[in-house]
Structure formats: structure tokens, C-alpha cells
């Protein structure tokens, strides 16, 4: 009788942590909101990318810092598609938009 093979996951002693400051986070969120409001939503993708980049730059997982490589231009194309499909489907597509944005975010996040 053969024994089942098991996959061993190496144990690391490195810690995972977030080293961003509360004040910096609040100021960045206020700035992103003001940018979005001042441009009537046109610069929303820029604001989102600013927030994601700050968040990933301050995140360390098992001793490895994260890096976000997405751009506002890439998100802008997706944002236009979401708006158009939302209008065509009378808002139903908006239910799926957050998943599409999450996939885009994960696709562009890597270890530095």
C-alpha cells in the first residue's frame, strides 16, 4: 500500500505587518476625495491608484514588502467600461464591478 504524499509548507519566522501612519492615511484619503470631487469624478482612477499604492507600500507579508504596479490609465479604461455596462444594464453590472476592480488590483500587486 502506497502512502499519500504530502506537501510541506516551509515555516518562516518573518513577521507580517503594516507600517503606515494614521495621520498620513487620513490626509491621503482627504486629498483623494478632494481630487475626485474637484474633477467631478474624472480623476477618480488617479485617487484610487494613489490609495492602493500607499497601502501596498506600507504592507509587509512574511518579511517581504508589497508593491503595486497598476496605473491610473489602466484603471481609467476599466472604469469607463464599468460605467457604460452599468448604464446599459440599468445598474446591474455595478454589482460585479467591485470584483473586477479587486481582480485588477491583485493582478498588479507583487512583492518588491
Tab-separated table of N, CA and C in Angstrom:
chain	number	residue	atom	x	y	z
A	1	UNK	N	0.831	-1.165	0.000
A	1	UNK	CA	0.000	0.000	0.000
A	1	UNK	C	0.888	1.245	0.000
A	2	UNK	N	0.608	2.162	-0.925
A	2	UNK	CA	1.412	3.377	-1.040
A	2	UNK	C	0.923	4.423	-0.061
A	3	UNK	N	1.875	5.182	0.448
A	3	UNK	CA	1.487	6.258	1.354
A	3	UNK	C	1.199	7.520	0.542
A	4	UNK	N	0.282	8.291	1.028
A	4	UNK	CA	-0.079	9.540	0.356
A	4	UNK	C	1.055	10.543	0.532
A	5	UNK	N	1.337	11.251	-0.542
A	5	UNK	CA	2.383	12.272	-0.450
A	5	UNK	C	1.774	13.546	0.112
A	6	UNK	N	2.539	14.196	0.906
A	6	UNK	CA	2.060	15.456	1.469
A	6	UNK	C	3.020	16.569	1.071
A	7	UNK	N	2.459	17.715	0.963
A	7	UNK	CA	3.255	18.886	0.612
A	7	UNK	C	3.592	19.607	1.907
A	8	UNK	N	4.873	19.825	2.112
A	8	UNK	CA	5.263	20.546	3.317
A	8	UNK	C	5.456	22.021	2.971
A	9	UNK	N	4.883	22.834	3.780
A	9	UNK	CA	4.992	24.279	3.594
A	9	UNK	C	6.081	24.775	4.529
A	10	UNK	N	7.109	25.420	3.959
A	10	UNK	CA	8.186	25.894	4.826
A	10	UNK	C	7.680	26.955	5.800
A	11	UNK	N	8.079	26.842	7.026
A	11	UNK	CA	7.685	27.806	8.053
A	11	UNK	C	8.688	28.958	8.058
A	12	UNK	N	8.166	30.152	8.006
A	12	UNK	CA	9.033	31.320	8.067
A	12	UNK	C	8.852	31.999	9.412
A	13	UNK	N	9.900	32.628	9.859
A	13	UNK	CA	9.839	33.331	11.130
A	13	UNK	C	9.668	34.830	10.918
A	14	UNK	N	9.578	35.241	9.657
A	14	UNK	CA	9.397	36.654	9.358
A	14	UNK	C	7.968	37.061	9.700
A	15	UNK	N	7.824	38.282	10.145
A	15	UNK	CA	6.519	38.776	10.532
A	15	UNK	C	5.838	39.505	9.388
A	16	UNK	N	4.528	39.567	9.459
A	16	UNK	CA	3.722	40.371	8.555
A	16	UNK	C	3.206	41.558	9.355
A	17	UNK	N	3.253	42.738	8.744
A	17	UNK	CA	2.802	43.925	9.458
A	17	UNK	C	2.486	45.047	8.482
A	18	UNK	N	1.846	46.073	9.006
A	18	UNK	CA	1.527	47.279	8.257
A	18	UNK	C	2.179	48.436	8.989
A	19	UNK	N	2.994	49.237	8.284
A	19	UNK	CA	3.728	50.302	8.960
A	19	UNK	C	3.305	51.712	8.533
A	20	UNK	N	2.118	51.837	7.985
A	20	UNK	CA	1.619	53.155	7.605
A	20	UNK	C	1.074	53.902	8.804
A	21	UNK	N	1.170	55.225	8.759
A	21	UNK	CA	0.695	56.053	9.858
A	21	UNK	C	-0.748	56.488	9.668
A	22	UNK	N	-1.438	56.673	10.763
A	22	UNK	CA	-2.842	57.075	10.722
A	22	UNK	C	-3.004	58.457	10.119
A	23	UNK	N	-2.171	59.414	10.531
A	23	UNK	CA	-2.271	60.773	10.011
A	23	UNK	C	-2.047	60.794	8.496
A	24	UNK	N	-1.023	60.082	8.029
A	24	UNK	CA	-0.749	60.022	6.591
A	24	UNK	C	-1.931	59.425	5.835
A	25	UNK	N	-2.514	58.386	6.391
A	25	UNK	CA	-3.660	57.730	5.766
A	25	UNK	C	-4.851	58.678	5.654
A	26	UNK	N	-5.132	59.384	6.736
A	26	UNK	CA	-6.269	60.321	6.731
A	26	UNK	C	-6.042	61.436	5.723
A	27	UNK	N	-4.842	62.007	5.712
A	27	UNK	CA	-4.542	63.110	4.787
A	27	UNK	C	-4.616	62.640	3.335
A	28	UNK	N	-4.130	61.439	3.060
A	28	UNK	CA	-4.179	60.909	1.696
A	28	UNK	C	-5.624	60.677	1.263
A	29	UNK	N	-6.457	60.165	2.154
A	29	UNK	CA	-7.869	59.926	1.822
A	29	UNK	C	-8.614	61.236	1.595
A	30	UNK	N	-8.311	62.244	2.386
A	30	UNK	CA	-8.930	63.557	2.186
A	30	UNK	C	-8.491	64.138	0.844
A	31	UNK	N	-7.194	64.030	0.550
A	31	UNK	CA	-6.689	64.521	-0.733
A	31	UNK	C	-7.315	63.796	-1.918
A	32	UNK	N	-7.466	62.486	-1.805
A	32	UNK	CA	-8.080	61.697	-2.884
A	32	UNK	C	-9.543	62.091	-3.071
A	33	UNK	N	-10.243	62.314	-1.961
A	33	UNK	CA	-11.651	62.725	-2.048
A	33	UNK	C	-11.777	64.107	-2.686
A	34	UNK	N	-10.915	65.040	-2.263
A	34	UNK	CA	-10.951	66.384	-2.848
A	34	UNK	C	-10.629	66.362	-4.338
A	35	UNK	N	-9.657	65.535	-4.731
A	35	UNK	CA	-9.306	65.408	-6.145
A	35	UNK	C	-10.495	64.882	-6.951
A	36	UNK	N	-11.163	63.893	-6.407
A	36	UNK	CA	-12.314	63.310	-7.094
A	36	UNK	C	-13.460	64.319	-7.190
A	37	UNK	N	-13.742	65.011	-6.101
A	37	UNK	CA	-14.841	65.989	-6.091
A	37	UNK	C	-14.533	67.171	-7.011
A	38	UNK	N	-13.302	67.670	-6.958
A	38	UNK	CA	-12.927	68.844	-7.752
A	38	UNK	C	-12.971	68.574	-9.253
A	39	UNK	N	-12.802	67.311	-9.644
A	39	UNK	CA	-12.813	66.973	-11.077
A	39	UNK	C	-14.104	66.264	-11.477
A	40	UNK	N	-15.112	66.323	-10.609
A	40	UNK	CA	-16.406	65.684	-10.856
A	40	UNK	C	-16.265	64.204	-11.203
A	41	UNK	N	-15.324	63.543	-10.538
A	41	UNK	CA	-15.133	62.104	-10.719
A	41	UNK	C	-14.182	61.715	-11.834
A	42	UNK	N	-13.746	62.663	-12.633
A	42	UNK	CA	-12.870	62.334	-13.763
A	42	UNK	C	-11.530	61.765	-13.288
A	43	UNK	N	-11.018	62.262	-12.185
A	43	UNK	CA	-9.728	61.796	-11.664
A	43	UNK	C	-9.883	60.715	-10.596
A	44	UNK	N	-11.050	60.095	-10.519
A	44	UNK	CA	-11.266	59.014	-9.552
A	44	UNK	C	-10.234	57.900	-9.692
A	45	UNK	N	-9.906	57.450	-10.915
A	45	UNK	CA	-8.884	56.395	-11.035
A	45	UNK	C	-7.527	56.808	-10.464
A	46	UNK	N	-7.156	58.065	-10.606
A	46	UNK	CA	-5.891	58.542	-10.046
A	46	UNK	C	-5.947	58.456	-8.523
A	47	UNK	N	-7.068	58.863	-7.943
A	47	UNK	CA	-7.227	58.813	-6.490
A	47	UNK	C	-7.166	57.380	-5.980
A	48	UNK	N	-7.815	56.467	-6.681
A	48	UNK	CA	-7.819	55.063	-6.262
A	48	UNK	C	-6.410	54.488	-6.316
A	49	UNK	N	-5.687	54.759	-7.395
A	49	UNK	CA	-4.318	54.241	-7.529
A	49	UNK	C	-3.415	54.835	-6.446
A	50	UNK	N	-3.580	56.108	-6.119
A	50	UNK	CA	-2.798	56.715	-5.028
A	50	UNK	C	-3.021	55.965	-3.720
A	51	UNK	N	-4.273	55.667	-3.417
A	51	UNK	CA	-4.609	54.964	-2.170
A	51	UNK	C	-4.064	53.537	-2.162
A	52	UNK	N	-4.203	52.838	-3.277
A	52	UNK	CA	-3.713	51.456	-3.350
A	52	UNK	C	-2.193	51.423	-3.226
A	53	UNK	N	-1.504	52.334	-3.924
A	53	UNK	CA	-0.039	52.360	-3.852
A	53	UNK	C	0.441	52.627	-2.430
A	54	UNK	N	-0.188	53.567	-1.749
A	54	UNK	CA	0.217	53.865	-0.373
A	54	UNK	C	0.001	52.650	0.516
A	55	UNK	N	-1.143	52.018	0.360
A	55	UNK	CA	-1.477	50.854	1.172
A	55	UNK	C	-0.477	49.714	0.961
A	56	UNK	N	-0.150	49.415	-0.292
A	56	UNK	CA	0.775	48.310	-0.566
A	56	UNK	C	2.209	48.652	-0.172
A	57	UNK	N	2.617	49.905	-0.313
A	57	UNK	CA	3.977	50.297	0.069
A	57	UNK	C	4.220	50.156	1.564
A	58	UNK	N	3.170	50.154	2.340
A	58	UNK	CA	3.300	50.053	3.789
A	58	UNK	C	2.896	48.682	4.321
A	59	UNK	N	2.738	47.706	3.425
A	59	UNK	CA	2.361	46.353	3.836
A	59	UNK	C	3.533	45.400	3.638
A	60	UNK	N	3.860	44.646	4.687
A	60	UNK	CA	4.926	43.648	4.636
A	60	UNK	C	4.298	42.308	4.993
A	61	UNK	N	4.491	41.318	4.124
A	61	UNK	CA	3.968	39.976	4.366
A	61	UNK	C	5.141	39.017	4.458
A	62	UNK	N	5.266	38.374	5.599
A	62	UNK	CA	6.359	37.441	5.879
A	62	UNK	C	7.715	38.038	5.508
A	63	UNK	N	7.915	39.278	5.901
A	63	UNK	CA	9.189	39.946	5.685
A	63	UNK	C	9.387	40.537	4.299
A	64	UNK	N	8.401	40.426	3.443
A	64	UNK	CA	8.522	40.937	2.063
A	64	UNK	C	7.507	42.053	1.831
A	65	UNK	N	8.018	43.215	1.421
A	65	UNK	CA	7.155	44.371	1.182
A	65	UNK	C	6.415	44.207	-0.138
A	66	UNK	N	5.173	44.673	-0.170
A	66	UNK	CA	4.369	44.613	-1.383
A	66	UNK	C	4.641	45.836	-2.255
A	67	UNK	N	4.353	45.681	-3.539
A	67	UNK	CA	4.498	46.778	-4.497
A	67	UNK	C	3.317	46.717	-5.452
A	68	UNK	N	2.747	47.863	-5.766
A	68	UNK	CA	1.634	47.935	-6.711
A	68	UNK	C	2.128	48.519	-8.011
A	69	UNK	N	1.869	47.839	-9.135
A	69	UNK	CA	2.385	48.278	-10.437
A	69	UNK	C	1.300	48.806	-11.361
A	70	UNK	N	0.068	48.853	-10.896
A	70	UNK	CA	-1.026	49.348	-11.734
A	70	UNK	C	-0.913	50.849	-11.964
A	71	UNK	N	-1.589	51.316	-13.005
A	71	UNK	CA	-1.567	52.741	-13.337
A	71	UNK	C	-2.993	53.280	-13.397
A	72	UNK	N	-3.101	54.585	-13.258
A	72	UNK	CA	-4.408	55.224	-13.353
A	72	UNK	C	-4.989	55.063	-14.752
A	73	UNK	N	-4.132	55.063	-15.769
A	73	UNK	CA	-4.609	54.884	-17.147
A	73	UNK	C	-5.253	53.506	-17.321
A	74	UNK	N	-4.646	52.486	-16.741
A	74	UNK	CA	-5.217	51.144	-16.823
A	74	UNK	C	-6.557	51.050	-16.109
A	75	UNK	N	-6.657	51.693	-14.965
A	75	UNK	CA	-7.915	51.686	-14.218
A	75	UNK	C	-8.964	52.543	-14.914
A	76	UNK	N	-8.535	53.612	-15.573
A	76	UNK	CA	-9.474	54.501	-16.252
A	76	UNK	C	-10.243	53.748	-17.334
A	77	UNK	N	-9.532	52.915	-18.110
A	77	UNK	CA	-10.208	52.119	-19.148
A	77	UNK	C	-11.248	51.194	-18.540
A	78	UNK	N	-10.911	50.554	-17.440
A	78	UNK	CA	-11.859	49.668	-16.760
A	78	UNK	C	-13.029	50.473	-16.196
A	79	UNK	N	-12.737	51.644	-15.672
A	79	UNK	CA	-13.756	52.496	-15.077
A	79	UNK	C	-14.790	52.929	-16.123
A	80	UNK	N	-14.329	53.301	-17.314
A	80	UNK	CA	-15.233	53.674	-18.411
A	80	UNK	C	-16.106	52.478	-18.792
A	81	UNK	N	-15.496	51.296	-18.892
A	81	UNK	CA	-16.242	50.080	-19.238
A	81	UNK	C	-17.316	49.794	-18.181
A	82	UNK	N	-16.957	49.950	-16.916
A	82	UNK	CA	-17.919	49.708	-15.837
A	82	UNK	C	-19.097	50.679	-15.946
A	83	UNK	N	-18.812	51.944	-16.186
A	83	UNK	CA	-19.887	52.929	-16.320
A	83	UNK	C	-20.796	52.625	-17.505
A	84	UNK	N	-20.192	52.306	-18.654
A	84	UNK	CA	-21.005	52.017	-19.847
A	84	UNK	C	-21.862	50.772	-19.646
A	85	UNK	N	-21.260	49.700	-19.132
A	85	UNK	CA	-22.042	48.481	-18.907
A	85	UNK	C	-23.090	48.679	-17.812
A	86	UNK	N	-22.788	49.518	-16.840
A	86	UNK	CA	-23.768	49.831	-15.802
A	86	UNK	C	-24.978	50.559	-16.369
A	87	UNK	N	-24.734	51.478	-17.269
A	87	UNK	CA	-25.826	52.220	-17.904
A	87	UNK	C	-26.659	51.292	-18.798
A	88	UNK	N	-25.969	50.473	-19.585
A	88	UNK	CA	-26.665	49.557	-20.494
A	88	UNK	C	-27.517	48.549	-19.730
A	89	UNK	N	-27.014	48.049	-18.604
A	89	UNK	CA	-27.738	47.025	-17.832
A	89	UNK	C	-28.600	47.621	-16.725
A	90	UNK	N	-28.832	48.914	-16.778
A	90	UNK	CA	-29.652	49.619	-15.799
A	90	UNK	C	-29.124	49.381	-14.367
A	91	UNK	N	-27.822	49.409	-14.227
A	91	UNK	CA	-27.184	49.321	-12.920
A	91	UNK	C	-26.829	47.930	-12.438
A	92	UNK	N	-27.266	46.894	-13.130
A	92	UNK	CA	-26.997	45.530	-12.677
A	92	UNK	C	-25.501	45.227	-12.698
A	93	UNK	N	-24.773	45.732	-13.689
A	93	UNK	CA	-23.337	45.444	-13.798
A	93	UNK	C	-22.557	46.011	-12.610
A	94	UNK	N	-23.077	47.041	-11.973
A	94	UNK	CA	-22.375	47.624	-10.833
A	94	UNK	C	-22.189	46.608	-9.706
A	95	UNK	N	-23.060	45.601	-9.649
A	95	UNK	CA	-22.923	44.548	-8.645
A	95	UNK	C	-21.650	43.733	-8.853
A	96	UNK	N	-21.169	43.661	-10.088
A	96	UNK	CA	-19.981	42.881	-10.424
A	96	UNK	C	-18.719	43.739	-10.524
A	97	UNK	N	-18.873	45.040	-10.472
A	97	UNK	CA	-17.746	45.949	-10.676
A	97	UNK	C	-16.682	45.815	-9.596
A	98	UNK	N	-17.080	45.639	-8.351
A	98	UNK	CA	-16.088	45.561	-7.284
A	98	UNK	C	-15.193	44.338	-7.448
A	99	UNK	N	-15.756	43.241	-7.942
A	99	UNK	CA	-14.952	42.045	-8.188
A	99	UNK	C	-13.952	42.297	-9.315
A	100	UNK	N	-14.371	42.984	-10.355
A	100	UNK	CA	-13.470	43.291	-11.473
A	100	UNK	C	-12.325	44.185	-11.015
A	101	UNK	N	-12.627	45.160	-10.184
A	101	UNK	CA	-11.589	46.062	-9.673
A	101	UNK	C	-10.649	45.311	-8.737
A	102	UNK	N	-11.192	44.428	-7.908
A	102	UNK	CA	-10.359	43.623	-6.999
A	102	UNK	C	-9.405	42.735	-7.800
A	103	UNK	N	-9.891	42.112	-8.876
A	103	UNK	CA	-9.031	41.280	-9.729
A	103	UNK	C	-7.908	42.122	-10.337
A	104	UNK	N	-8.233	43.325	-10.787
A	104	UNK	CA	-7.230	44.214	-11.377
A	104	UNK	C	-6.181	44.583	-10.331
A	105	UNK	N	-6.645	44.873	-9.117
A	105	UNK	CA	-5.726	45.244	-8.037
A	105	UNK	C	-4.771	44.095	-7.714
A	106	UNK	N	-5.291	42.890	-7.576
A	106	UNK	CA	-4.458	41.727	-7.244
A	106	UNK	C	-3.492	41.411	-8.385
A	107	UNK	N	-3.949	41.566	-9.613
A	107	UNK	CA	-3.099	41.296	-10.782
A	107	UNK	C	-1.861	42.200	-10.799
A	108	UNK	N	-2.010	43.401	-10.280
A	108	UNK	CA	-0.922	44.371	-10.312
A	108	UNK	C	-0.193	44.532	-8.973
A	109	UNK	N	-0.386	43.589	-8.069
A	109	UNK	CA	0.298	43.630	-6.785
A	109	UNK	C	1.313	42.490	-6.726
A	110	UNK	N	2.537	42.836	-6.349
A	110	UNK	CA	3.594	41.824	-6.284
A	110	UNK	C	4.505	42.152	-5.098
A	111	UNK	N	5.473	41.265	-4.873
A	111	UNK	CA	6.468	41.541	-3.853
A	111	UNK	C	7.549	42.419	-4.449
A	112	UNK	N	8.008	43.397	-3.674
A	112	UNK	CA	9.044	44.327	-4.146
A	112	UNK	C	10.383	43.605	-4.233
